[in-house]
Phi, psi and omega in degrees: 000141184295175160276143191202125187250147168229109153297112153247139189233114166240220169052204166342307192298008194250315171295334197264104189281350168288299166306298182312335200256344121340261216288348185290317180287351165278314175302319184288351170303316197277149193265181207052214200275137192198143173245153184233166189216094172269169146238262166138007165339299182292338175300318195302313160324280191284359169285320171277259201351272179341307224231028172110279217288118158277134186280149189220122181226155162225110167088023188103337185260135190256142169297135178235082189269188173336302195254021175244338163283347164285335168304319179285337208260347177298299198302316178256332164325290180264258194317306221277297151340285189283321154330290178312319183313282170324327191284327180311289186345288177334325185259345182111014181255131164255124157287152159197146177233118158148200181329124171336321187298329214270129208045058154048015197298322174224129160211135212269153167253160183280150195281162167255109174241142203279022167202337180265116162245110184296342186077221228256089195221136188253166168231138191293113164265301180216155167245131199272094218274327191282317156302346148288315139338329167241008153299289202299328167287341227223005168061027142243140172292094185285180195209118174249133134266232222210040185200128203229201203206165175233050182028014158252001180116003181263149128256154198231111167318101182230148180307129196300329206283309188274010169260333169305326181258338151316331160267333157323312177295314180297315175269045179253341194241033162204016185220183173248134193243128190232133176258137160237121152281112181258129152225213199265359141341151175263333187181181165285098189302136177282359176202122182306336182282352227230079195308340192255018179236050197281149147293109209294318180235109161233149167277180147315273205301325180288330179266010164289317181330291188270020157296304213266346156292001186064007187282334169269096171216213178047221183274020151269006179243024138303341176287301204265351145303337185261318172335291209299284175328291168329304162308314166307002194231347181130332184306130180277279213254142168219142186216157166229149183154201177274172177277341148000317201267005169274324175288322204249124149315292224278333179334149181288183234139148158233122160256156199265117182232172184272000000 
């Protein structure tokens, strides 16, 4: 099996123009078939503040009603996207962007919860996997942002950490797949103040452990619910951390097992 690297990049480095123009030169370095998946969450924030709109998140995950999804599908879609994109162009990566809607790539059902109503948020059903296989053979580096659709005509605000772990699973069965979560961290931390207490390895049993210790909580542990699924599903390598570590083997890290 070819090699297929997938990168997601959120958190500060999305903000930081500095960080973003760093890691676009480190992603475009790497070599073979390789996908990025961002978010762009705090843009979103501030972007609903600015116009009024309070933002609402549970477990990490944001409620999304009518008019925070125009925000998120203006924000990631449009400005956060297409940025990137140019910026690839700039370093020598041909790039293209986008949104599950766009060629049926990801499509979603809106979610259903016995007591949460998320409004207009989707969870991932299928990935068009063969079209994506031949974007990636055909040398472009496809780029999704965080909003994906339910072939009736809606979009649906859906979390990057988990399309970032769906399409790994899904192109796992025609690629060798390394999923990497880049933020502005070094890893997932025993202490959130504290950048040097990264956890070097975690399993299944050390993170429900430090789920029920609170050591895990908020949007890592939508992240690291999507690690294990994935792996468990076919994905070979998963790592979380900064992005340096696209450059750096030896880079400090969390790596992800079963």
């Amino acid at each position: 099996m070819e090699q297929l690297t997938i990168v997601k990049i959120g958190g500060n480095i999305i903000d930081n123009p500095a960080e973003l123009e760093q890691f676009i030169a480190d992603f475009s370095k790497i070599e073979g078939y390789k996908v990025l998946v961002h978010g762009g969450g705090k843009s979103a924030t501030k972007m609903a503040k600015s116009i009024g709109l309070v933002p609402q998140m549970i477990d990490g995950r944001r409620i999304t009603d009518q008019p925070m999804l125009d925000v998120v599908v203006m924000i990631y879609a449009g400005e956060i996207n297409k940025n990137i994109v140019a910026q690839l162009h700039a370093n020598g990566t041909n790039a293209m962007g986008f949104s599950g809607a766009d060629g049926n790539l990801i499509q979603s059902t809106k979610r259903n919860h016995p007591t949460i109503d998320y409004g207009f948020v989707g969870d991932v059903q299928k990935v068009n996997t063969s079209l994506l296989e031949t974007l990636l053979k055909n040398e472009i580096t496809p780029v999704f942002c965080a909003i994906t659709h339910d072939k009736q005509g809606q979009l649906l605000n859906t979390n990057a950490d988990t399309i970032a772990s769906e399409l790994a699973i899904a192109l796992s069965e025609v690629f060798k797949v390394t999923l990497t979560y880049c933020f502005e961290k070094s890893g997932v931390l025993y202490d959130a103040e504290d950048d040097t207490s990264v956890i070097e390895n975690i399993n299944k049993e050390l993170y429900d452990r430090l789920k029920t210790e609170g050591a895990i909580h908020s949007g890592m542990i939508p992240k690291l619910d999507n690690c294990f699924n994935s792996l468990s599903k076919g994905v070979h390598k998963i790592k979380i951390g900064h992005h340096k570590l696209l450059k750096d083997n030896n880079a400090l890290c969390t790596s992800i097992t079963l």
